[in-house]
Short mmCIF file of C-alpha atoms (C1' of nucleotides) in Angstrom, two decimals:
data_model
loop_
_atom_site.label_atom_id
_atom_site.label_comp_id
_atom_site.label_asym_id
_atom_site.label_seq_id
_atom_site.Cartn_x
_atom_site.Cartn_y
_atom_site.Cartn_z
CA UNK O 1 -2.24 4.79 -35.18
CA UNK O 2 -3.73 8.14 -33.38
CA UNK O 3 -2.22 9.21 -29.75
CA UNK O 4 -4.91 11.12 -27.79
CA UNK O 5 -3.67 12.97 -24.95
CA UNK O 6 -2.53 16.12 -22.71
CA UNK O 7 -5.11 18.63 -23.73
CA UNK O 8 -4.29 21.27 -22.05
CA UNK O 9 -6.92 23.89 -21.33
CA UNK O 10 -5.29 26.88 -22.65
CA UNK O 11 -7.65 29.04 -20.38
CA UNK O 12 -5.74 28.00 -17.48
CA UNK O 13 -2.15 26.82 -16.72
CA UNK O 14 -1.18 23.37 -16.24
CA UNK O 15 -2.19 21.98 -13.29
CA UNK O 16 -0.64 18.92 -11.45
CA UNK O 17 -4.18 16.52 -12.54
CA UNK O 18 -2.48 16.96 -16.95
CA UNK O 19 0.63 15.61 -15.12
CA UNK O 20 -0.75 11.94 -16.02
CA UNK O 21 -1.91 12.22 -18.96
CA UNK O 22 0.74 13.90 -20.63
CA UNK O 23 3.41 11.01 -19.39
CA UNK O 24 1.36 8.35 -19.97
CA UNK O 25 -0.13 9.28 -23.29
CA UNK O 26 3.73 10.48 -23.71
CA UNK O 27 4.99 6.90 -22.74
CA UNK O 28 2.73 5.18 -25.07
CA UNK O 29 3.25 6.99 -27.61
CA UNK O 30 6.58 6.48 -27.38
CA UNK O 31 6.54 2.67 -26.89
CA UNK O 32 4.13 2.13 -30.38
CA UNK O 33 6.13 3.64 -32.40
CA UNK O 34 9.59 1.75 -30.57
CA UNK O 35 7.43 -0.86 -31.63
CA UNK O 36 7.49 0.17 -35.22
CA UNK O 37 3.73 1.53 -35.75
CA UNK O 38 3.50 5.16 -37.40
CA UNK O 39 2.13 7.07 -34.55
CA UNK O 40 -0.15 10.04 -34.77
CA UNK O 41 0.26 12.07 -31.87
CA UNK O 42 -2.49 14.72 -30.89
CA UNK O 43 -2.96 17.45 -28.33
CA UNK O 44 -6.44 18.43 -28.26
CA UNK O 45 -5.72 21.37 -26.68
CA UNK O 46 -9.18 23.17 -25.44
CA UNK O 47 -8.96 26.60 -27.14
CA UNK O 48 -13.23 27.39 -27.53
CA UNK O 49 -15.95 28.22 -25.06
CA UNK O 50 -17.76 31.03 -23.34
CA UNK O 51 -14.55 31.51 -21.25
CA UNK O 52 -12.59 33.27 -23.55
CA UNK O 53 -14.32 36.07 -24.47
CA UNK O 54 -14.20 37.17 -20.85
CA UNK O 55 -10.26 36.22 -21.44
CA UNK O 56 -9.90 38.17 -24.27
CA UNK O 57 -11.50 40.99 -23.55
CA UNK O 58 -9.03 41.74 -20.31
CA UNK O 59 -6.10 40.87 -22.25
CA UNK O 60 -7.47 43.97 -24.92
CA UNK O 61 -7.39 46.28 -21.65
CA UNK O 62 -4.21 44.55 -20.54
CA UNK O 63 -2.66 45.62 -23.66
CA UNK O 64 -2.60 42.39 -25.35
CA UNK O 65 1.41 42.99 -26.42
CA UNK O 66 1.92 43.17 -22.01
CA UNK O 67 3.43 40.07 -21.41
CA UNK O 68 3.95 40.14 -18.26
CA UNK O 69 -0.36 39.92 -18.33
CA UNK O 70 0.03 36.63 -19.42
CA UNK O 71 2.81 34.90 -17.36
CA UNK O 72 0.99 33.98 -15.31
CA UNK O 73 -2.28 32.29 -16.63
CA UNK O 74 -3.78 31.25 -13.35
CA UNK O 75 -3.34 34.86 -11.60
CA UNK O 76 -4.88 36.13 -14.79
CA UNK O 77 -7.57 34.37 -15.37
CA UNK O 78 -9.02 34.67 -11.27
CA UNK O 79 -8.30 38.90 -11.91
CA UNK O 80 -10.51 38.70 -15.36
CA UNK O 81 -13.35 36.82 -13.40
CA UNK O 82 -12.59 39.23 -10.65
CA UNK O 83 -13.56 42.17 -13.44
CA UNK O 84 -16.51 40.00 -14.40
CA UNK O 85 -17.98 40.00 -11.33
CA UNK O 86 -17.12 42.65 -10.05
CA UNK O 87 -18.16 45.27 -13.31
CA UNK O 88 -21.43 45.06 -14.87
CA UNK O 89 -20.16 46.88 -18.75
CA UNK O 90 -16.76 44.45 -17.96
CA UNK O 91 -19.15 41.74 -17.66
CA UNK O 92 -21.48 42.82 -21.26
CA UNK O 93 -18.70 43.46 -23.49
CA UNK O 94 -17.60 39.99 -22.00
CA UNK O 95 -20.45 38.52 -23.54
CA UNK O 96 -19.94 40.12 -26.59
CA UNK O 97 -16.90 38.76 -27.11
CA UNK O 98 -17.96 35.63 -27.58
CA UNK O 99 -20.29 36.42 -29.44
CA UNK O 100 -17.96 37.96 -32.00
CA UNK O 101 -15.42 35.58 -31.89
CA UNK O 102 -17.71 32.90 -33.15
CA UNK O 103 -19.07 34.84 -35.68
CA UNK O 104 -14.84 35.33 -37.41
CA UNK O 105 -15.34 39.14 -36.12
CA UNK O 106 -10.94 40.01 -37.19
CA UNK O 107 -10.22 41.78 -33.83
CA UNK O 108 -11.54 39.16 -31.51
CA UNK O 109 -9.87 36.59 -33.30
CA UNK O 110 -6.38 38.53 -33.83
CA UNK O 111 -6.90 38.37 -29.60
CA UNK O 112 -8.03 35.40 -29.42
CA UNK O 113 -4.77 34.18 -31.22
CA UNK O 114 -2.40 36.24 -29.52
CA UNK O 115 -3.98 34.72 -26.38
CA UNK O 116 -3.93 31.18 -27.38
CA UNK O 117 0.31 31.50 -28.73
CA UNK O 118 1.11 32.58 -25.25
CA UNK O 119 -1.12 30.26 -23.93
CA UNK O 120 0.78 27.00 -26.05
CA UNK O 121 3.95 28.92 -24.73
CA UNK O 122 3.46 28.37 -21.60
CA UNK O 123 3.03 24.56 -22.07
CA UNK O 124 4.94 24.33 -24.91
CA UNK O 125 8.18 24.90 -21.68
CA UNK O 126 6.35 22.92 -19.69
CA UNK O 127 7.04 19.69 -22.04
CA UNK O 128 10.31 20.72 -22.35
CA UNK O 129 10.83 19.91 -18.80
CA UNK O 130 8.90 17.13 -19.01
CA UNK O 131 10.78 15.28 -21.61
CA UNK O 132 7.17 15.78 -23.08
CA UNK O 133 7.54 14.42 -26.78
CA UNK O 134 4.64 17.04 -28.08
CA UNK O 135 4.91 19.74 -30.51
CA UNK O 136 2.64 22.69 -32.54
CA UNK O 137 2.83 20.45 -35.16
CA UNK O 138 0.39 17.72 -33.04
CA UNK O 139 -2.04 20.14 -31.59
CA UNK O 140 -4.79 19.63 -33.35
CA UNK O 141 -6.93 22.09 -30.99
CA UNK O 142 -11.08 22.00 -30.77
CA UNK O 143 -11.91 24.54 -32.16
CA UNK O 144 -9.66 23.59 -35.83
CA UNK O 145 -13.66 21.38 -35.77
CA UNK O 146 -16.02 24.09 -35.93
CA UNK O 147 -16.50 24.17 -39.29
CA UNK O 148 -17.62 20.20 -39.28
CA UNK O 149 -19.39 20.35 -36.35
CA UNK O 150 -23.04 21.77 -38.43
CA UNK O 151 -22.28 18.59 -40.74
CA UNK O 152 -21.59 16.12 -38.49
CA UNK O 153 -25.45 16.27 -36.97
CA UNK O 154 -26.70 16.66 -41.07
CA UNK O 155 -24.69 13.27 -40.99
CA UNK O 156 -26.00 11.66 -37.45
CA UNK O 157 -29.72 12.50 -39.12
CA UNK O 158 -28.89 11.19 -42.28
CA UNK O 159 -28.45 7.76 -40.11
CA UNK O 160 -31.30 8.25 -38.26
CA UNK O 161 -29.79 8.70 -35.24
CA UNK O 162 -31.13 11.70 -33.84
CA UNK O 163 -34.38 12.43 -31.81
CA UNK O 164 -35.27 15.47 -30.24
CA UNK O 165 -35.60 15.73 -26.60
CA UNK O 166 -36.09 18.46 -24.88
CA UNK O 167 -35.49 20.88 -27.67
CA UNK O 168 -31.94 19.36 -28.19
CA UNK O 169 -30.97 16.88 -30.59
CA UNK O 170 -29.88 13.72 -29.70
CA UNK O 171 -29.28 9.69 -29.52
CA UNK O 172 -30.47 7.60 -27.58
CA UNK O 173 -28.07 4.49 -26.92
CA UNK O 174 -29.83 0.91 -26.24
CA UNK O 175 -29.16 0.49 -22.51
CA UNK O 176 -28.56 4.45 -21.42
CA UNK O 177 -29.69 6.10 -18.43
CA UNK O 178 -29.14 9.40 -20.73
CA UNK O 179 -28.85 10.03 -24.48
CA UNK O 180 -25.12 11.52 -26.25
CA UNK O 181 -25.87 15.23 -26.74
CA UNK O 182 -24.39 16.62 -30.06
CA UNK O 183 -26.56 19.94 -30.15
CA UNK O 184 -28.38 21.84 -27.62
CA UNK O 185 -31.63 23.54 -27.39
CA UNK O 186 -30.47 27.01 -28.13
CA UNK O 187 -28.58 25.56 -31.42
CA UNK O 188 -25.31 25.45 -30.03
CA UNK O 189 -22.41 22.36 -30.23
CA UNK O 190 -20.60 20.35 -27.30
CA UNK O 191 -17.45 18.66 -27.07
CA UNK O 192 -19.17 15.37 -27.63
CA UNK O 193 -20.35 16.70 -31.53
CA UNK O 194 -16.49 17.58 -31.29
CA UNK O 195 -15.23 14.64 -30.33
CA UNK O 196 -17.05 13.17 -33.09
CA UNK O 197 -15.66 15.39 -35.44
CA UNK O 198 -12.65 14.53 -34.46
CA UNK O 199 -12.60 10.84 -34.58
CA UNK O 200 -14.06 10.99 -38.52
CA UNK O 201 -11.25 13.56 -39.03
CA UNK O 202 -8.57 10.69 -37.99
CA UNK O 203 -9.94 8.15 -39.39
CA UNK O 204 -11.16 9.25 -43.03
CA UNK O 205 -7.83 12.03 -43.04
CA UNK O 206 -5.73 10.56 -41.02
CA UNK O 207 -5.94 6.92 -41.40
CA UNK O 208 -6.41 6.55 -38.13
CA UNK O 209 -7.12 2.34 -37.27
CA UNK O 210 -6.26 2.57 -33.47
CA UNK O 211 -7.42 5.41 -31.02
CA UNK O 212 -5.91 6.17 -27.59
CA UNK O 213 -7.31 8.24 -25.81
CA UNK O 214 -5.74 9.07 -22.68
CA UNK O 215 -8.02 11.35 -20.27
CA UNK O 216 -8.74 10.29 -16.50
CA UNK O 217 -11.14 8.10 -15.88
CA UNK O 218 -14.41 9.84 -14.78
CA UNK O 219 -14.77 10.36 -18.75
CA UNK O 220 -14.92 6.66 -18.81
CA UNK O 221 -19.17 7.44 -19.49
CA UNK O 222 -18.33 10.20 -21.99
CA UNK O 223 -16.51 7.60 -24.27
CA UNK O 224 -18.14 4.45 -23.75
CA UNK O 225 -21.32 7.15 -25.58
CA UNK O 226 -18.76 8.74 -28.25
CA UNK O 227 -17.37 5.34 -29.45
CA UNK O 228 -20.56 3.83 -30.25
CA UNK O 229 -22.19 6.85 -31.17
CA UNK O 230 -18.70 6.46 -33.67
CA UNK O 231 -19.13 3.14 -34.79
CA UNK O 232 -22.99 3.65 -35.62
CA UNK O 233 -22.28 6.88 -37.77
CA UNK O 234 -19.50 4.93 -39.79
CA UNK O 235 -17.23 7.51 -38.81
CA UNK O 236 -15.21 5.09 -37.27
CA UNK O 237 -14.77 1.65 -39.35
CA UNK O 238 -15.87 -1.22 -37.40
CA UNK O 239 -12.43 -2.52 -37.46
CA UNK O 240 -11.51 0.90 -35.56
CA UNK O 241 -9.55 -0.43 -32.50
CA UNK O 242 -10.86 2.34 -29.81
CA UNK O 243 -9.71 2.97 -26.56
CA UNK O 244 -10.13 5.04 -23.43
CA UNK O 245 -6.57 4.27 -21.85
CA UNK O 246 -7.88 5.65 -18.48
CA UNK O 247 -5.87 6.83 -15.28
CA UNK O 248 -7.40 7.52 -11.82
CA UNK O 249 -7.22 10.63 -10.24
CA UNK O 250 -4.26 12.16 -7.75
CA UNK O 251 -4.98 12.63 -4.23
CA UNK O 252 -3.60 13.20 -0.62
CA UNK O 253 -3.19 12.04 1.80
CA UNK O 254 -6.62 12.33 3.40
CA UNK O 255 -7.38 10.73 0.39
CA UNK O 256 -9.77 13.64 -1.32
CA UNK O 257 -8.82 15.32 -4.36
CA UNK O 258 -5.11 16.53 -4.30
CA UNK O 259 -5.39 20.72 -3.62
CA UNK O 260 -3.04 23.39 -2.49
CA UNK O 261 -3.76 24.00 1.35
CA UNK O 262 -5.50 26.62 1.12
CA UNK O 263 -8.01 25.42 -2.02
CA UNK O 264 -5.71 25.86 -4.98
CA UNK O 265 -4.47 23.67 -7.62
CA UNK O 266 -0.97 22.84 -8.05
CA UNK O 267 1.38 24.16 -10.73
CA UNK O 268 2.47 21.95 -12.78
CA UNK O 269 5.60 23.96 -13.31
CA UNK O 270 5.69 24.47 -9.33
CA UNK O 271 6.46 20.57 -8.70
CA UNK O 272 9.01 20.32 -11.54
CA UNK O 273 10.84 23.53 -9.89
CA UNK O 274 10.41 21.99 -6.46
CA UNK O 275 11.71 18.07 -7.68
CA UNK O 276 15.15 19.77 -9.38
CA UNK O 277 15.31 21.71 -6.35
CA UNK O 278 14.89 18.87 -4.34
CA UNK O 279 17.67 17.00 -6.09
CA UNK O 280 19.60 19.60 -6.09
CA UNK O 281 19.39 19.46 -2.82
CA UNK O 282 20.28 15.43 -2.27
CA UNK O 283 23.26 15.52 -5.35
CA UNK O 284 24.86 18.88 -3.36
CA UNK O 285 25.94 17.01 -0.19
CA UNK O 286 27.41 13.89 -2.07
CA UNK O 287 30.23 15.08 -4.45
CA UNK O 288 31.34 18.10 -5.91
CA UNK O 289 30.26 19.17 -8.99
CA UNK O 290 30.37 22.29 -11.45
CA UNK O 291 27.52 24.25 -10.67
CA UNK O 292 26.31 23.52 -14.40
CA UNK O 293 27.29 20.37 -13.48
CA UNK O 294 25.06 20.39 -10.75
CA UNK O 295 21.82 21.99 -12.90
CA UNK O 296 22.01 19.02 -15.78
CA UNK O 297 22.14 16.21 -13.30
CA UNK O 298 19.95 17.55 -10.92
CA UNK O 299 16.82 18.79 -13.94
CA UNK O 300 17.38 14.92 -14.73
CA UNK O 301 17.54 12.99 -11.71
CA UNK O 302 14.76 15.60 -10.55
CA UNK O 303 11.74 15.45 -13.67
CA UNK O 304 12.78 11.68 -13.56
CA UNK O 305 12.05 11.43 -10.42
CA UNK O 306 8.14 12.36 -10.44
CA UNK O 307 8.03 10.98 -13.70
CA UNK O 308 8.83 7.77 -12.67
CA UNK O 309 6.85 8.02 -8.89
CA UNK O 310 3.88 8.62 -11.66
CA UNK O 311 4.80 5.52 -14.14
CA UNK O 312 5.63 3.08 -11.94
CA UNK O 313 2.40 3.50 -10.51
CA UNK O 314 -1.03 1.43 -11.95
CA UNK O 315 -3.17 3.95 -14.35
CA UNK O 316 -6.42 2.91 -12.75
CA UNK O 317 -5.79 3.30 -9.77
CA UNK O 318 -5.85 6.42 -7.51
CA UNK O 319 -2.85 7.32 -6.36
CA UNK O 320 -1.87 9.29 -3.22
CA UNK O 321 0.14 12.05 -4.34
CA UNK O 322 3.04 12.83 -1.31
CA UNK O 323 6.23 14.90 -2.08
CA UNK O 324 8.43 12.74 -0.25
CA UNK O 325 7.67 10.08 -2.05
CA UNK O 326 7.46 11.43 -4.73
CA UNK O 327 11.22 13.19 -4.82
CA UNK O 328 11.95 9.72 -3.07
CA UNK O 329 15.84 8.46 -3.92
CA UNK O 330 14.98 4.56 -2.53
CA UNK O 331 14.12 1.83 -3.66
CA UNK O 332 11.81 1.09 -6.95
CA UNK O 333 12.59 5.36 -8.09
CA UNK O 334 14.12 6.97 -11.57
CA UNK O 335 17.50 7.10 -9.08
CA UNK O 336 17.94 3.64 -8.94
CA UNK O 337 17.84 2.57 -11.95
CA UNK O 338 19.48 5.85 -12.82
CA UNK O 339 22.13 4.95 -10.00
CA UNK O 340 22.66 1.36 -11.41
CA UNK O 341 23.04 2.52 -15.24
CA UNK O 342 26.29 5.30 -13.71
CA UNK O 343 27.72 2.07 -11.72
CA UNK O 344 27.95 0.50 -15.53
CA UNK O 345 29.63 3.48 -17.38
CA UNK O 346 32.15 4.05 -14.45
CA UNK O 347 32.98 -0.33 -15.09
CA UNK O 348 33.26 0.90 -18.34
CA UNK O 349 35.25 4.17 -18.58
CA UNK O 350 38.04 1.83 -16.44
CA UNK O 351 37.51 -0.74 -18.48
CA UNK O 352 40.50 -0.77 -21.23
CA UNK O 353 40.57 -2.39 -25.25
CA UNK O 354 37.46 -3.36 -26.92
CA UNK O 355 34.89 -6.28 -25.34
CA UNK O 356 33.59 -9.18 -27.64
CA UNK O 357 33.24 -12.46 -27.16
CA UNK O 358 30.84 -14.25 -26.16
CA UNK O 359 28.78 -14.73 -22.76
CA UNK O 360 29.22 -17.59 -20.60
CA UNK O 361 26.66 -17.99 -17.97
CA UNK O 362 28.22 -20.24 -15.10
CA UNK O 363 26.40 -18.08 -11.61
CA UNK O 364 23.44 -17.80 -10.78
CA UNK O 365 23.24 -13.92 -11.07
CA UNK O 366 24.68 -14.25 -14.01
CA UNK O 367 21.14 -16.32 -15.34
CA UNK O 368 18.97 -14.20 -13.68
CA UNK O 369 20.10 -10.38 -14.93
CA UNK O 370 20.42 -13.20 -18.85
CA UNK O 371 17.11 -14.54 -18.58
CA UNK O 372 15.50 -11.20 -17.47
CA UNK O 373 16.97 -9.98 -20.76
CA UNK O 374 16.04 -11.57 -22.48
CA UNK O 375 12.25 -10.66 -21.27
CA UNK O 376 12.72 -6.90 -22.88
CA UNK O 377 11.19 -7.68 -25.77
CA UNK O 378 7.76 -9.81 -24.52
CA UNK O 379 7.42 -7.73 -21.45
CA UNK O 380 6.68 -4.37 -24.21
CA UNK O 381 4.63 -6.20 -26.14
CA UNK O 382 2.48 -6.59 -22.85
CA UNK O 383 2.88 -2.89 -22.18
CA UNK O 384 1.88 -1.53 -25.65
CA UNK O 385 -1.02 -4.41 -25.74
CA UNK O 386 -2.56 -3.09 -22.13
CA UNK O 387 -1.15 0.43 -22.29
CA UNK O 388 0.35 -0.26 -19.02
CA UNK O 389 3.40 1.83 -18.89
CA UNK O 390 4.24 0.75 -15.09
CA UNK O 391 4.62 -2.32 -16.70
CA UNK O 392 8.27 -0.92 -18.13
CA UNK O 393 9.11 0.54 -14.50
CA UNK O 394 8.81 -2.48 -13.00
CA UNK O 395 10.70 -4.68 -15.45
CA UNK O 396 13.29 -1.87 -15.54
CA UNK O 397 12.87 -2.15 -11.28
CA UNK O 398 13.68 -6.04 -11.92
CA UNK O 399 16.31 -5.95 -13.94
CA UNK O 400 18.05 -2.94 -12.56
CA UNK O 401 17.37 -5.50 -9.05
CA UNK O 402 19.09 -8.23 -10.46
CA UNK O 403 21.83 -6.43 -12.00
CA UNK O 404 22.31 -5.35 -8.45
CA UNK O 405 22.49 -8.62 -6.84
CA UNK O 406 24.62 -9.46 -10.06
CA UNK O 407 27.53 -6.20 -9.52
CA UNK O 408 28.16 -6.88 -5.76
CA UNK O 409 28.90 -11.13 -5.94
CA UNK O 410 30.75 -10.64 -9.61
CA UNK O 411 34.08 -8.78 -9.95
CA UNK O 412 34.31 -8.01 -13.09
CA UNK O 413 38.17 -5.85 -13.44
CA UNK O 414 39.61 -7.04 -10.28
CA UNK O 415 43.28 -9.46 -11.18
CA UNK O 416 41.94 -12.09 -10.36
CA UNK O 417 38.92 -12.69 -12.71
CA UNK O 418 39.52 -14.35 -16.28
CA UNK O 419 39.73 -12.47 -19.77
CA UNK O 420 36.58 -14.86 -20.29
CA UNK O 421 34.49 -13.69 -17.59
CA UNK O 422 35.74 -10.57 -17.61
CA UNK O 423 34.44 -9.92 -21.22
CA UNK O 424 30.99 -11.67 -20.37
CA UNK O 425 30.23 -9.73 -17.39
CA UNK O 426 31.85 -7.06 -19.74
CA UNK O 427 28.60 -7.43 -22.22
CA UNK O 428 25.80 -8.81 -19.73
CA UNK O 429 26.62 -4.78 -17.88
CA UNK O 430 26.50 -3.37 -21.55
CA UNK O 431 23.26 -5.16 -22.09
CA UNK O 432 22.11 -4.30 -18.67
CA UNK O 433 22.98 0.03 -19.28
CA UNK O 434 21.31 -0.08 -22.67
CA UNK O 435 18.33 -1.08 -21.46
CA UNK O 436 17.85 0.49 -18.67
CA UNK O 437 18.77 3.87 -21.65
CA UNK O 438 16.39 2.25 -23.37
CA UNK O 439 13.35 2.16 -21.02
CA UNK O 440 13.59 5.37 -19.29
CA UNK O 441 14.40 6.89 -22.88
CA UNK O 442 10.97 5.77 -23.59
CA UNK O 443 9.08 7.29 -20.20
CA UNK O 444 11.35 10.32 -21.51
CA UNK O 445 13.59 10.02 -18.51
CA UNK O 446 17.32 10.91 -19.28
CA UNK O 447 20.43 8.56 -17.63
CA UNK O 448 23.64 10.26 -16.72
CA UNK O 449 27.52 8.40 -17.53
CA UNK O 450 28.44 10.36 -13.70
CA UNK O 451 26.19 10.42 -9.95
"C1'" G X 1 -30.86 4.53 -6.98
"C1'" C X 2 -28.78 3.54 -11.34
"C1'" G X 3 -23.64 2.81 -13.15
"C1'" C X 4 -18.20 2.29 -13.84
"C1'" U X 5 -13.43 1.41 -10.74
"C1'" C X 6 -11.41 0.11 -6.34
"C1'" G X 7 -10.50 -2.81 -1.07
"C1'" U X 8 -3.15 -7.44 -0.55
"C1'" A X 9 2.31 -5.88 5.49
"C1'" G X 10 1.34 -0.34 10.10
"C1'" C X 11 1.78 3.00 5.06
"C1'" U X 12 2.90 3.39 -0.53
"C1'" C X 13 1.96 -0.71 -4.07
"C1'" A X 14 3.72 -5.21 -7.51
"C1'" G X 15 1.24 -9.65 -8.47
"C1'" C X 16 2.67 -11.98 -16.44
"C1'" U X 17 -5.00 -12.33 -17.21
"C1'" G X 18 -7.10 -19.06 -12.64
"C1'" G X 19 -1.06 -22.24 -10.51
"C1'" A X 20 3.52 -24.38 -5.81
"C1'" U X 21 5.58 -21.66 0.87
"C1'" A X 22 0.96 -14.21 -1.63
"C1'" G X 23 6.53 -9.69 -3.28
"C1'" A X 24 8.52 -5.09 -3.07
"C1'" G X 25 10.22 -0.18 -1.22
"C1'" C X 26 9.38 2.33 3.73
"C1'" A X 27 9.56 2.38 8.38
"C1'" C X 28 11.72 -1.15 12.34
"C1'" U X 29 16.13 -4.85 14.33
"C1'" C X 30 20.75 -6.71 12.79
"C1'" G X 31 25.05 -6.99 9.25
"C1'" C X 32 28.56 -4.95 5.04
"C1'" C X 33 33.15 -0.29 2.24
"C1'" U X 34 42.71 -0.84 2.42
"C1'" U X 35 39.42 -4.42 -3.07
"C1'" C X 36 34.63 -2.26 -9.82
"C1'" U X 37 30.21 3.83 -7.11
"C1'" A X 38 27.80 1.72 -0.09
"C1'" A X 39 22.29 6.14 -3.11
"C1'" G X 40 23.96 -0.03 -2.77
"C1'" C X 41 23.65 -5.42 -0.35
"C1'" G X 42 22.58 -9.01 2.22
"C1'" A X 43 19.76 -11.00 6.96
"C1'" G X 44 15.07 -10.78 10.62
"C1'" C X 45 10.22 -8.55 11.69
"C1'" G X 46 5.51 -8.15 9.17
"C1'" G X 47 -0.94 -10.18 4.91
"C1'" U X 48 -6.95 -15.18 7.61
"C1'" C X 49 -5.21 -11.01 0.17
"C1'" U X 50 -12.53 -6.45 3.13
"C1'" C X 51 -16.28 -10.49 4.29
"C1'" A X 52 -19.79 -14.24 3.37
"C1'" G X 53 -21.70 -17.96 -0.43
"C1'" G X 54 -20.15 -19.92 -5.42
"C1'" U X 55 -17.87 -22.32 -9.67
"C1'" U X 56 -12.03 -25.41 -10.54
"C1'" C X 57 -7.73 -30.51 -9.20
"C1'" G X 58 -6.60 -25.74 -7.93
"C1'" A X 59 -8.57 -18.63 -6.90
"C1'" A X 60 -5.81 -12.77 -4.84
"C1'" U X 61 -7.41 -13.11 -9.93
"C1'" C X 62 -13.78 -15.39 -12.43
"C1'" C X 63 -19.00 -14.86 -10.37
"C1'" U X 64 -23.51 -13.90 -7.14
"C1'" G X 65 -23.94 -11.29 -2.49
"C1'" A X 66 -22.76 -8.04 1.54
"C1'" C X 67 -19.36 -4.08 3.45
"C1'" G X 68 -15.88 0.59 2.85
"C1'" G X 69 -13.56 4.29 -0.45
"C1'" G X 70 -13.80 6.56 -4.79
"C1'" C X 71 -15.99 8.96 -9.10
"C1'" G X 72 -19.90 9.53 -12.68
"C1'" U X 73 -25.10 10.06 -13.09
"C1'" A X 74 -28.24 14.24 -20.99
"C1'" C X 75 -28.11 20.44 -22.84
"C1'" C X 76 -20.02 21.76 -18.92
"C1'" A X 77 -15.16 20.53 -20.96
#
RNA sequence: GCGCUCGUAGCUCAGCUGGAUAGAGCACUCGCCUUCUAAGCGAGCGGUCUCAGGUUCGAAUCCUGACGGGCGUACCA
């Protein structure tokens, strides 16, 4: 199966809006793979379009080796746009470069490749910090389908699906007010065309029997049409499962789309750095760690908190972005789970000798914990069937809560605990720790032996 | 206008596809560290599940309508 997620635009820096697709998609890909599916990750990056003419013209001006100028893509884009608006000659050159680029001009292609490479490098930096398992091998850029677009339109025509309307090639779907446009009146193709080419490639070349698109809910209409057309055209087979794994938007406290104070977008890398700083402050006040240790723990705790805050919410709902909540360490948070894990590791460190023997359940806390442990597999299948990552977080939180109660009521290493009970409780603790570790692992969140 | 989606405690959210007195966290009030990590645990406070009908033995959950929020509505992605 194919999971299509993240899909950043190469012209812009990744901002908080890209967070959800990246981590929801990654979690689902991890989950499907864990359950035994053959998963092909696809990062359908946006690397084509008119703005690239402007960007490569500006890159050329700045000197293409000038890495400094590209270190902040957001600023680079703004500067390029400023040049474009202010300087007519530059604007003309930008338009000329778009045409040359699309015509395969070597010089422009070289500039463009350089630009994409740098931009993708920024994304990879974010993926690495986020613990998202996307590599260059998963990248299948929009532009890579360019040569197939004409063939897509021809194939639709052969099927008798096309109608010329106002000069544009359209597929009219029954019951839809608007058609699915695959070729503009000026002859240009659209992302709808590219998406069709991508489906055909995924089904017929990659052999996908299920394709999950992790894209925000605003594009629901597009995907509904895309899937219908893909089936009618035979790009997808009748039994190919196509699904739009939609998710809601990030809103601010007053319920409007989330922006910074000055109306800009919050860069993802800044959010992550902020989270690590916050985690560092919280950790420092608690215990003495070496600088190295502090850095490592803050990274795992801080990034985990951000990811968990997002993944623990039903993906369909719009959610309110709140620094305090996102960086919170109380209640249903990643730290609670990491804390439970660390407590167990502490017990295991103190215990000397082997752990063996049967698990015997005699008390209510033991039974409740064991019962929850047994529900893991069922939960994972439900999460996969519905593509809902928050089932995992809810489960882990419930598990950790039950462990905390067990921990409070059920001594393990105390002198007055008999050996049979001790072994049983150790086994329960180990199973709990392993379940938390694996569960958080699916979310791409790490655990710590000490906290 | 039409379409999609959401409306559950003061706030942020769950609610396993129709089952028993609707659950958490935060906030607020109390209590628990000489014994395995108090970033924890226990107790309390707090909801006519937006409203009105309907289906059902049974509805937060399904259907219809109203009200309210968000999003989308052909040649951007």
